[in-house]
Tab-separated table of C-alpha atoms in Angstrom:
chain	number	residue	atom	x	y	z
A	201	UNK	CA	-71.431	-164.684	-103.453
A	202	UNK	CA	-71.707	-167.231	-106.763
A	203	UNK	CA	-74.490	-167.019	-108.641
A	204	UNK	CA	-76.109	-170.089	-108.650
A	205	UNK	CA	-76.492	-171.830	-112.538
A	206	UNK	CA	-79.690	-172.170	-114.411
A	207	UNK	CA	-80.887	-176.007	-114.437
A	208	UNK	CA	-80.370	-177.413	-117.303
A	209	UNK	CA	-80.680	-180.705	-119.773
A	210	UNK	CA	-77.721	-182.893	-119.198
A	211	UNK	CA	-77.536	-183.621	-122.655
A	212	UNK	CA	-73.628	-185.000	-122.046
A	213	UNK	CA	-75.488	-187.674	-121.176
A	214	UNK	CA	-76.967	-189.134	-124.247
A	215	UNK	CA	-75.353	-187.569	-126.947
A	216	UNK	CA	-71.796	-186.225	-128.553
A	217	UNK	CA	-71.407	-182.729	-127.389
A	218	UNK	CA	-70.572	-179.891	-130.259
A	219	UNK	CA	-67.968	-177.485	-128.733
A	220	UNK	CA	-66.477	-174.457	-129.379
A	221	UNK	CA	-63.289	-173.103	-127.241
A	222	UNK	CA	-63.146	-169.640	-126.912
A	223	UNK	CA	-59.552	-169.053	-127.050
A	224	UNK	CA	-56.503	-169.689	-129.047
A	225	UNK	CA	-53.728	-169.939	-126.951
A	226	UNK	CA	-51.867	-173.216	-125.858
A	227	UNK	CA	-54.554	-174.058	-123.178
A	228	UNK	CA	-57.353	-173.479	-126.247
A	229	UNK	CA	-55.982	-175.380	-128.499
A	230	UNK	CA	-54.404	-178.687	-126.455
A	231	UNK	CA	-58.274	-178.979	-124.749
A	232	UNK	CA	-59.360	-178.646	-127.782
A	233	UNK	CA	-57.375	-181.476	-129.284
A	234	UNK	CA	-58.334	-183.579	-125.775
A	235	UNK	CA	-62.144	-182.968	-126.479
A	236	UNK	CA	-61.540	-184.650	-130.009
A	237	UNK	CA	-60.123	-187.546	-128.161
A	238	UNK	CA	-62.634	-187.953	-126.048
A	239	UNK	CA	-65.398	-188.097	-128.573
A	240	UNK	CA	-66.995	-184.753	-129.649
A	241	UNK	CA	-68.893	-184.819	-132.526
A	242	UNK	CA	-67.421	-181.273	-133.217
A	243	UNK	CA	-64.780	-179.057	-131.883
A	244	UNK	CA	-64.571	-175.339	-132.977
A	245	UNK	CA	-61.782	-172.790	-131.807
A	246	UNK	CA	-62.943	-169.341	-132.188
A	247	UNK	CA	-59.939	-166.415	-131.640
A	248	UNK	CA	-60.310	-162.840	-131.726
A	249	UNK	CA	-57.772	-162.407	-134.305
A	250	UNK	CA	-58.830	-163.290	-137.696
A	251	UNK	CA	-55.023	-162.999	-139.300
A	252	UNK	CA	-53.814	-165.502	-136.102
A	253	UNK	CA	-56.680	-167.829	-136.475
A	254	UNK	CA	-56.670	-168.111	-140.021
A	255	UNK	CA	-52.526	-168.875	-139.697
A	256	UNK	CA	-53.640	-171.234	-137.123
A	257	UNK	CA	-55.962	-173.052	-139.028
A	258	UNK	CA	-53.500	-173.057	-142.494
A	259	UNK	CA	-50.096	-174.119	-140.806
A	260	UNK	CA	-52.292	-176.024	-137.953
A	261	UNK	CA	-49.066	-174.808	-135.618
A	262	UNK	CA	-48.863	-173.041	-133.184
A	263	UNK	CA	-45.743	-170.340	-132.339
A	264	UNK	CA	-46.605	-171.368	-128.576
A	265	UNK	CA	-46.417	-175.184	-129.412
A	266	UNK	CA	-44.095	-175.378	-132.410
A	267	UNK	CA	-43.246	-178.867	-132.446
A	268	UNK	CA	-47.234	-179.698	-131.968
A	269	UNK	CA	-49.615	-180.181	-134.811
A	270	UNK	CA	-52.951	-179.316	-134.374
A	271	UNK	CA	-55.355	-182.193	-135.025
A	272	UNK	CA	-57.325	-181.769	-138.702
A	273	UNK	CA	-60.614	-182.591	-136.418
A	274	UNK	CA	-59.884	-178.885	-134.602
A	275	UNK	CA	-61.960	-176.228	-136.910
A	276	UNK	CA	-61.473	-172.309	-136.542
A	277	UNK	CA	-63.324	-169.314	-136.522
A	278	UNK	CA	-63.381	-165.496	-135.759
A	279	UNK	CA	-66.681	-164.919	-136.104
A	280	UNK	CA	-68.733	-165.025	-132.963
A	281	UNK	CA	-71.704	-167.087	-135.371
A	282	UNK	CA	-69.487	-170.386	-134.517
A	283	UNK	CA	-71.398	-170.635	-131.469
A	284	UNK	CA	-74.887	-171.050	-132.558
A	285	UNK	CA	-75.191	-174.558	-132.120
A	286	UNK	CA	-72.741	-175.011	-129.841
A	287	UNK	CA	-74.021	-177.326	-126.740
A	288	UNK	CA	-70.941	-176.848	-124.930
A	289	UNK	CA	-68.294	-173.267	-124.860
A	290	UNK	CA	-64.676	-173.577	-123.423
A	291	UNK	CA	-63.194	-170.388	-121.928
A	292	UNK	CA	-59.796	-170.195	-122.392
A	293	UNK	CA	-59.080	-166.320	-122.271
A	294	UNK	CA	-56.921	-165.185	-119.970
A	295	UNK	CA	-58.807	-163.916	-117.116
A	296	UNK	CA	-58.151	-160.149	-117.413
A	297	UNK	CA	-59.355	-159.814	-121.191
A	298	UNK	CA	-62.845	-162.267	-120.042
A	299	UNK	CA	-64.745	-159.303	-119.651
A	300	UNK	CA	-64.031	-157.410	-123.164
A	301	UNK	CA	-64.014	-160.597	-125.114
A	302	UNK	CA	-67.988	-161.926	-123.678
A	303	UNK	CA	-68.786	-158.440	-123.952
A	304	UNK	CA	-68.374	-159.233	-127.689
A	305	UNK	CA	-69.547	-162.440	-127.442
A	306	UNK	CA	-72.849	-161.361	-125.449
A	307	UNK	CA	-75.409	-160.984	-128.469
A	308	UNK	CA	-74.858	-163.748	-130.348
A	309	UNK	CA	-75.552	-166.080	-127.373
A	310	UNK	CA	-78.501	-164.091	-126.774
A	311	UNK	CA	-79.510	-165.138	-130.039
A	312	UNK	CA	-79.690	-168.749	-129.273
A	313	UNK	CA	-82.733	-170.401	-127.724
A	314	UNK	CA	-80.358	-172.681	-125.012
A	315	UNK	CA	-77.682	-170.991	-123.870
A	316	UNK	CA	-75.203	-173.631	-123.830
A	317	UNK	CA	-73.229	-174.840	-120.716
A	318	UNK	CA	-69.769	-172.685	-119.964
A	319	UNK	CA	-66.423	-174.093	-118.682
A	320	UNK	CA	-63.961	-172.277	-117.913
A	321	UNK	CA	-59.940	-172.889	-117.431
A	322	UNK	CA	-59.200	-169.178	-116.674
A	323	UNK	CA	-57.060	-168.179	-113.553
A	324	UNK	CA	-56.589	-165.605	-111.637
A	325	UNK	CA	-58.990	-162.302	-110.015
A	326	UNK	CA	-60.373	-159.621	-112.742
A	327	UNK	CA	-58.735	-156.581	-111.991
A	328	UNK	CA	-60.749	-153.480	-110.040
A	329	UNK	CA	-63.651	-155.774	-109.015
A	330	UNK	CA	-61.913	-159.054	-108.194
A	331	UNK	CA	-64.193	-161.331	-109.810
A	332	UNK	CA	-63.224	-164.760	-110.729
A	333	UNK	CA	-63.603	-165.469	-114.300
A	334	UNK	CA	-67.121	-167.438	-113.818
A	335	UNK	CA	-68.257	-164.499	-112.040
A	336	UNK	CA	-67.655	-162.046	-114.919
A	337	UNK	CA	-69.083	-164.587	-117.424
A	338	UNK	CA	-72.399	-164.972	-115.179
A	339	UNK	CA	-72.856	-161.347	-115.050
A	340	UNK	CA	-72.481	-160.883	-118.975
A	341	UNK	CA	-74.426	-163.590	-119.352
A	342	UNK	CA	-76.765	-164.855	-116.316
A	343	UNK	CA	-78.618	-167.229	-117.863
A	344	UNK	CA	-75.800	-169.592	-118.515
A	345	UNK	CA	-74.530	-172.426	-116.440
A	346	UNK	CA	-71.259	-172.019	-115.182
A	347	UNK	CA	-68.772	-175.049	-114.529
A	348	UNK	CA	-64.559	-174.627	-113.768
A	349	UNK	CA	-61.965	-176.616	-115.329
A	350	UNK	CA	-58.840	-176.507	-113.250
A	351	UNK	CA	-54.955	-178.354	-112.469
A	352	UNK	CA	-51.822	-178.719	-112.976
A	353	UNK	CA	-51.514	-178.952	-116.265
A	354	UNK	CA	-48.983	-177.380	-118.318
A	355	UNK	CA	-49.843	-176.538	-122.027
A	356	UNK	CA	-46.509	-177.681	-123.110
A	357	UNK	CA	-46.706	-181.582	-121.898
A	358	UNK	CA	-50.369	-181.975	-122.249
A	359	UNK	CA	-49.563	-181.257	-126.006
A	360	UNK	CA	-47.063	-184.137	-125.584
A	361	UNK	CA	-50.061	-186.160	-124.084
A	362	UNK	CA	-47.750	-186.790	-120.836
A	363	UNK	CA	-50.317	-187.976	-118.165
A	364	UNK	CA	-52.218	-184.855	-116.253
A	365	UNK	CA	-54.997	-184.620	-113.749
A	366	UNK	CA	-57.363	-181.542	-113.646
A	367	UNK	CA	-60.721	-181.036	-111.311
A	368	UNK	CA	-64.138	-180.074	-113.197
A	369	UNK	CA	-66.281	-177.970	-110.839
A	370	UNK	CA	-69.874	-177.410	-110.028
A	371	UNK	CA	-72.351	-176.676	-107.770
A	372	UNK	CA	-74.405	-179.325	-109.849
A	373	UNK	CA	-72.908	-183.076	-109.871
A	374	UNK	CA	-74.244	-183.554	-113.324
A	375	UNK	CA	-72.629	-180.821	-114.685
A	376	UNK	CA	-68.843	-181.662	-113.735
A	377	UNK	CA	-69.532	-184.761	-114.673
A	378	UNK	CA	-70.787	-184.080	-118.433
A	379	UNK	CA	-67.479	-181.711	-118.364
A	380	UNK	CA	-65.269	-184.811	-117.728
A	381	UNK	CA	-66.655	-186.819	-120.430
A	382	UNK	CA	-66.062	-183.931	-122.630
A	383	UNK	CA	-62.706	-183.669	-121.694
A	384	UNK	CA	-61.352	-186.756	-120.306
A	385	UNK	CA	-59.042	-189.487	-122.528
A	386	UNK	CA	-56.184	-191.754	-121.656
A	387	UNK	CA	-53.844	-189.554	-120.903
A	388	UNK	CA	-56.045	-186.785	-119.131
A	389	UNK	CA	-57.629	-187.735	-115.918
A	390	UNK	CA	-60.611	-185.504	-114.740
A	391	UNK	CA	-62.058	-185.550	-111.166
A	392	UNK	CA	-65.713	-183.792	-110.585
A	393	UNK	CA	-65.685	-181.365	-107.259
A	394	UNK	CA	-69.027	-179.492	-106.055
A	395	UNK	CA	-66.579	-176.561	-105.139
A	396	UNK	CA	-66.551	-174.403	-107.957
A	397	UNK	CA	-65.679	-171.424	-105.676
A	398	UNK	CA	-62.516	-173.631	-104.216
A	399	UNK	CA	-61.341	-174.843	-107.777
A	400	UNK	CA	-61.122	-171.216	-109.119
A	401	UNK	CA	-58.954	-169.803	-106.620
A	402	UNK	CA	-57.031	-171.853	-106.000
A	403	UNK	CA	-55.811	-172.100	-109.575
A	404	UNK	CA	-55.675	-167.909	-109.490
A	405	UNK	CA	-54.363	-167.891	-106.441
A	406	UNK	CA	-51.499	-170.304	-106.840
A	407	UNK	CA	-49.804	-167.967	-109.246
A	408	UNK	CA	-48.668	-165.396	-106.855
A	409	UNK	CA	-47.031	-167.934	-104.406
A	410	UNK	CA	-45.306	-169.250	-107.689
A	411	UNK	CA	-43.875	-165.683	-108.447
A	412	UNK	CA	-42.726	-165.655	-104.762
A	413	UNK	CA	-41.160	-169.402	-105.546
A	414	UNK	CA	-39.296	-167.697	-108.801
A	415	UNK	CA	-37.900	-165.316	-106.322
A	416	UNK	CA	-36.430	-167.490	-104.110
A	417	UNK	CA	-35.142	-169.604	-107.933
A	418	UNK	CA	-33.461	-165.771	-108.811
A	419	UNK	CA	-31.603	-165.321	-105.282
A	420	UNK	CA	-30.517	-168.748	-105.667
A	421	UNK	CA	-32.385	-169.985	-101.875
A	422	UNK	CA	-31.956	-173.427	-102.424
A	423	UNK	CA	-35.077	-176.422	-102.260
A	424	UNK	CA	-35.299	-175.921	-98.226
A	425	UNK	CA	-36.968	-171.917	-98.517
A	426	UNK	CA	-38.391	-172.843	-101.240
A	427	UNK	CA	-40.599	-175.522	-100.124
A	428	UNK	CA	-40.893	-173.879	-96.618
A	429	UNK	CA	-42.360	-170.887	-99.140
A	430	UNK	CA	-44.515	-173.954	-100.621
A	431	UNK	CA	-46.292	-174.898	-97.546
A	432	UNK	CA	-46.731	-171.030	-96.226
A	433	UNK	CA	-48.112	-170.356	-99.314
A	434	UNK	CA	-50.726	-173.262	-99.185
A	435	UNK	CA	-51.643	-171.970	-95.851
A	436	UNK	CA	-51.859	-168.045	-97.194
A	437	UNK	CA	-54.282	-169.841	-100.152
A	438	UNK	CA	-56.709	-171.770	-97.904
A	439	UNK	CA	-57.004	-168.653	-95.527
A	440	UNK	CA	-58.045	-166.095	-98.070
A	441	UNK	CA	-60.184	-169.046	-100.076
A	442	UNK	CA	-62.195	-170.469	-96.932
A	443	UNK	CA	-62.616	-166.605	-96.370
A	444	UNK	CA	-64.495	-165.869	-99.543
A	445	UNK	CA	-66.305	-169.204	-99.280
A	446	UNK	CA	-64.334	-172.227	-100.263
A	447	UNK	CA	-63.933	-175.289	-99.038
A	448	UNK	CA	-60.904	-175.865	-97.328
A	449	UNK	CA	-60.301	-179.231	-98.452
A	450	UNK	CA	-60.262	-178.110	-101.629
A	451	UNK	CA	-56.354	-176.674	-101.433
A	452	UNK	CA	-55.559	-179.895	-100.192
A	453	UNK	CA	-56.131	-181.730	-103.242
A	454	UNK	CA	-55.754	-181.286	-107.551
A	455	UNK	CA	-56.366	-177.953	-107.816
A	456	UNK	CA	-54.671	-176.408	-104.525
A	457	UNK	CA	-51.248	-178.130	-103.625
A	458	UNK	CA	-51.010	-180.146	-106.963
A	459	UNK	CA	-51.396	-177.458	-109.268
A	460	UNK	CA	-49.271	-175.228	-106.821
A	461	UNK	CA	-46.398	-177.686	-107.102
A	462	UNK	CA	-46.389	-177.467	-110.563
A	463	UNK	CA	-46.503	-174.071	-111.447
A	464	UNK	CA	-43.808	-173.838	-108.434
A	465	UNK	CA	-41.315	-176.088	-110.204
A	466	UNK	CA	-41.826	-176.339	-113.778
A	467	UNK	CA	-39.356	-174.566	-116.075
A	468	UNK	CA	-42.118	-173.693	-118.448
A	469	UNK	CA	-44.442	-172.344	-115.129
A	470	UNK	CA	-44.677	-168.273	-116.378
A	471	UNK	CA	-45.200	-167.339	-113.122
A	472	UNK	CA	-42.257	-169.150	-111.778
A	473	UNK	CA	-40.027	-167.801	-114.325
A	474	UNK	CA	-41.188	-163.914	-114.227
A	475	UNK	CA	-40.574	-164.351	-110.502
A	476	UNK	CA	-37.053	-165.375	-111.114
A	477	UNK	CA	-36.094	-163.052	-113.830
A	478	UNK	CA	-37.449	-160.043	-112.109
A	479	UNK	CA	-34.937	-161.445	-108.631
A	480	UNK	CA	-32.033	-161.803	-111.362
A	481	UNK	CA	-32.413	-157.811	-111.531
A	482	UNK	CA	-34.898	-157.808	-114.963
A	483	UNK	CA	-37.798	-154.610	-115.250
A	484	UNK	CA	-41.191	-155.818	-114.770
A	485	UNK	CA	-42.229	-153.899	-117.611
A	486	UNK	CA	-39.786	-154.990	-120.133
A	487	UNK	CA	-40.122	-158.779	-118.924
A	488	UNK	CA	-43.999	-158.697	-119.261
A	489	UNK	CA	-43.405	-156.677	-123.044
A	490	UNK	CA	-41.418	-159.820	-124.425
A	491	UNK	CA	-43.531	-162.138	-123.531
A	492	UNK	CA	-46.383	-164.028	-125.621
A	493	UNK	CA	-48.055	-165.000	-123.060
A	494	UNK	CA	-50.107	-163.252	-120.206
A	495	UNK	CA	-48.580	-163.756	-116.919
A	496	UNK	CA	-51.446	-163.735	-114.532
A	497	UNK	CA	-49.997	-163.529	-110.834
A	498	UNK	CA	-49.030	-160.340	-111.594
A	499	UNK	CA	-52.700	-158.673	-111.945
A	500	UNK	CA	-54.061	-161.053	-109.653
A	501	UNK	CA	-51.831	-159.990	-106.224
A	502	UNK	CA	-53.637	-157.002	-106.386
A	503	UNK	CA	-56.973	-158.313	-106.536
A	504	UNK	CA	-56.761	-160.433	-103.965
A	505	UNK	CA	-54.434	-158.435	-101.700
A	506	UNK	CA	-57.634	-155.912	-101.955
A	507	UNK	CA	-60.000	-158.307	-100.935
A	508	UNK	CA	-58.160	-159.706	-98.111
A	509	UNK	CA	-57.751	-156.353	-96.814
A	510	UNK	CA	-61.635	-156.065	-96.741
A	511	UNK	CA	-61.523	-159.069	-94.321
A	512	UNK	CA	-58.752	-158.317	-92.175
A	513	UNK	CA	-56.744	-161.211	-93.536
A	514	UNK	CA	-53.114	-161.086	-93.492
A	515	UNK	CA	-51.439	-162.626	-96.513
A	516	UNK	CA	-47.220	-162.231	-95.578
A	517	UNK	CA	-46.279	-163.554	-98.649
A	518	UNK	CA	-48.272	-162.224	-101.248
A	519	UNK	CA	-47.988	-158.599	-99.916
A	520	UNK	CA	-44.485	-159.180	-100.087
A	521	UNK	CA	-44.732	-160.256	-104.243
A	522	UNK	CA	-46.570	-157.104	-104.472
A	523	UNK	CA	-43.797	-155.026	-102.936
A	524	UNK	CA	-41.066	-156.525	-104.863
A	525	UNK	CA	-43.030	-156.537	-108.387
A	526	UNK	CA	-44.983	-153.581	-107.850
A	527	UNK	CA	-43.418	-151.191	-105.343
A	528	UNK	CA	-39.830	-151.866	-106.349
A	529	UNK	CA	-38.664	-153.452	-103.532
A	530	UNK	CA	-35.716	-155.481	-103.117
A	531	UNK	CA	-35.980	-158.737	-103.188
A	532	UNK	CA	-33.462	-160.300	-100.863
A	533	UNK	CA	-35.039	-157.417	-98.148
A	534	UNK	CA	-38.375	-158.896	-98.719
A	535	UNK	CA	-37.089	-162.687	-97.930
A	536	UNK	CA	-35.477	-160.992	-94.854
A	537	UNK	CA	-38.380	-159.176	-93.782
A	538	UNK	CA	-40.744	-162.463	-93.997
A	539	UNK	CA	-37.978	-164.743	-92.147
A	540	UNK	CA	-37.687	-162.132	-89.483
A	541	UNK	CA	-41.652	-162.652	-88.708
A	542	UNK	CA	-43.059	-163.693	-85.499
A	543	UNK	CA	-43.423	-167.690	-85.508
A	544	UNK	CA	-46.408	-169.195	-84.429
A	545	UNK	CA	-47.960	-172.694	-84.653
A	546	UNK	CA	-48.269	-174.792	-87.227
């Protein structure tokens, strides 16, 4: 079960927050650039690279964003120190390297008197204990309060400031909401959810059902499987996420069907496209090697394959992702294999 968050001084409220993102990848750096635009009186990016970050903050591009400049407001830093002060941390590291990078992290926020308030825009399950990524970050550091920052939103347009939507989560009311005024501008639309648990995986879950929708791209399936593979999908997300303690509704909305659509579609979803390559006959291994950024359906099936099968729950399609991606099997057997299932009601 979520730990619940600390109570804390909603200082959102009545003053410009100081924020460091913890992260330098596309989603790192285009939040960071929204939370300049919407007002904060400082905005730090702190990578674990010190070569990358210090090209990052000379050439203010990114290799992920090339024909984005970084905003001069954005500072950088690799040394952990950027966070004393900090009243507000972003983080954007991909959900399998959370644990080794707050690890790092953990003693120079012990060193500060308030531990300030954590959002996070990870997705996916942590590999071996399948933890969501607010889950690890409570355990390395329990004192903190924990919010989720989730949607479709793909790095590549919100750097283009095309209009997005994205849900901030929390257990606390107050605390979503001082998230979406740290966030929020003209272009980026932020709903508050008390469904923290909801908002996470779905945006984790989502993944796998878009490498299953890159599959059915790679064999060429045409839109009518593929949005039949939509909606089953949906239904294999709210099952397993009501299960560990969501809200149902929550798939419904934002962060469940909207962010699913996206990823499902997009030409620039990684999910979708490792899906498709590895259907177009492509090695797993050699498809993940090329690629700059972390693919996180991949890690996640197995997570939360493992703790469906602690429930009982049967999840069709996702065991069948795991079988093509992970056990080698072929891919046009596993469509047959899931269209020659029992039908039931809808």
């Amino acid at each position: 079960p979520r730990r619940p968050s600390r109570t804390f001084v909603d200082l959102g409220a009545t003053m410009k927050e100081r924020i460091t993102i913890v992260g330098d990848g596309q989603m790192g750096l285009v939040m960071a650039a929204a939370a300049v635009e919407a007002g904060a009186e400082s905005v730090t990016v702190w990578g674990p690279f010190e070569e990358s970050v210090a090209s990052l903050e000379a050439t203010r591009r990114s290799s992920r964003l090339p024909d984005w400049r970084i905003p001069d407001a954005v500072g950088f830093a690799s040394d952990p120190g950027c966070l004393v002060g900090s009243s507000l941390v972003m983080n954007a590291i991909p959900t399998q390297f959370v644990r080794p990078v707050w690890n790092r992290l953990a003693p120079t926020l012990a060193g500060i008197p308030e531990t300030p308030v954590v959002v996070s825009t990870a997705k996916g399950l942590e590999i071996g204990s399948g933890l969501l990524p607010t889950d690890v970050i409570h355990e390395i550091v329990p004192s903190a309060s924990v919010s989720v920052l989730s949607g479709p939103t793909i790095a590549t347009e919100l750097a283009r400031r095309q209009p997005a939507v994205m849900v901030a989560a929390s257990a606390e009311g107050s605390l979503a909401a001082r998230v979406h005024r740290a966030f929020g501008t003209p272009w980026l639309r932020i709903y508050e959810s008390r469904d923290p648990t909801g908002v996470e995986l779905a945006g984790g879950l989502k993944n796998v059902i878009a490498l299953a929708a890159g599959i059915c791209d790679g064999l060429d399936l045409g839109f009518n499987a593929k949005s039949a593979l939509l909606a089953r999908g949906l239904a294999e997300m709210t099952r397993i996420g009501v299960a560990l303690g969501a809200d149902a509704r929550t798939f419904s909305g934002i962060a469940g069907v909207g962010d699913l659509a996206t990823t499902c579609f997009s030409p620039d979803g990684r999910n979708r496209a490792c899906g498709e390559a590895i259907a177009r006959g492509a090695s797993l291994d050699e498809y993940l090697a090329g690629q700059a950024c972390v693919v996180e359906g991949v890690p996640t099936v197995e997570s939360v394959l493992a703790r469906a099968a602690d429930r009982g729950i049967e999840l069709p399609i996702m065991q069948a992702v795991k079988a093509v991606l992970l056990e080698g099997r072929d891919p046009a057997e596993a469509i047959r294999e899931l269209m020659g299932r029992p039908s039931g009601e809808e």
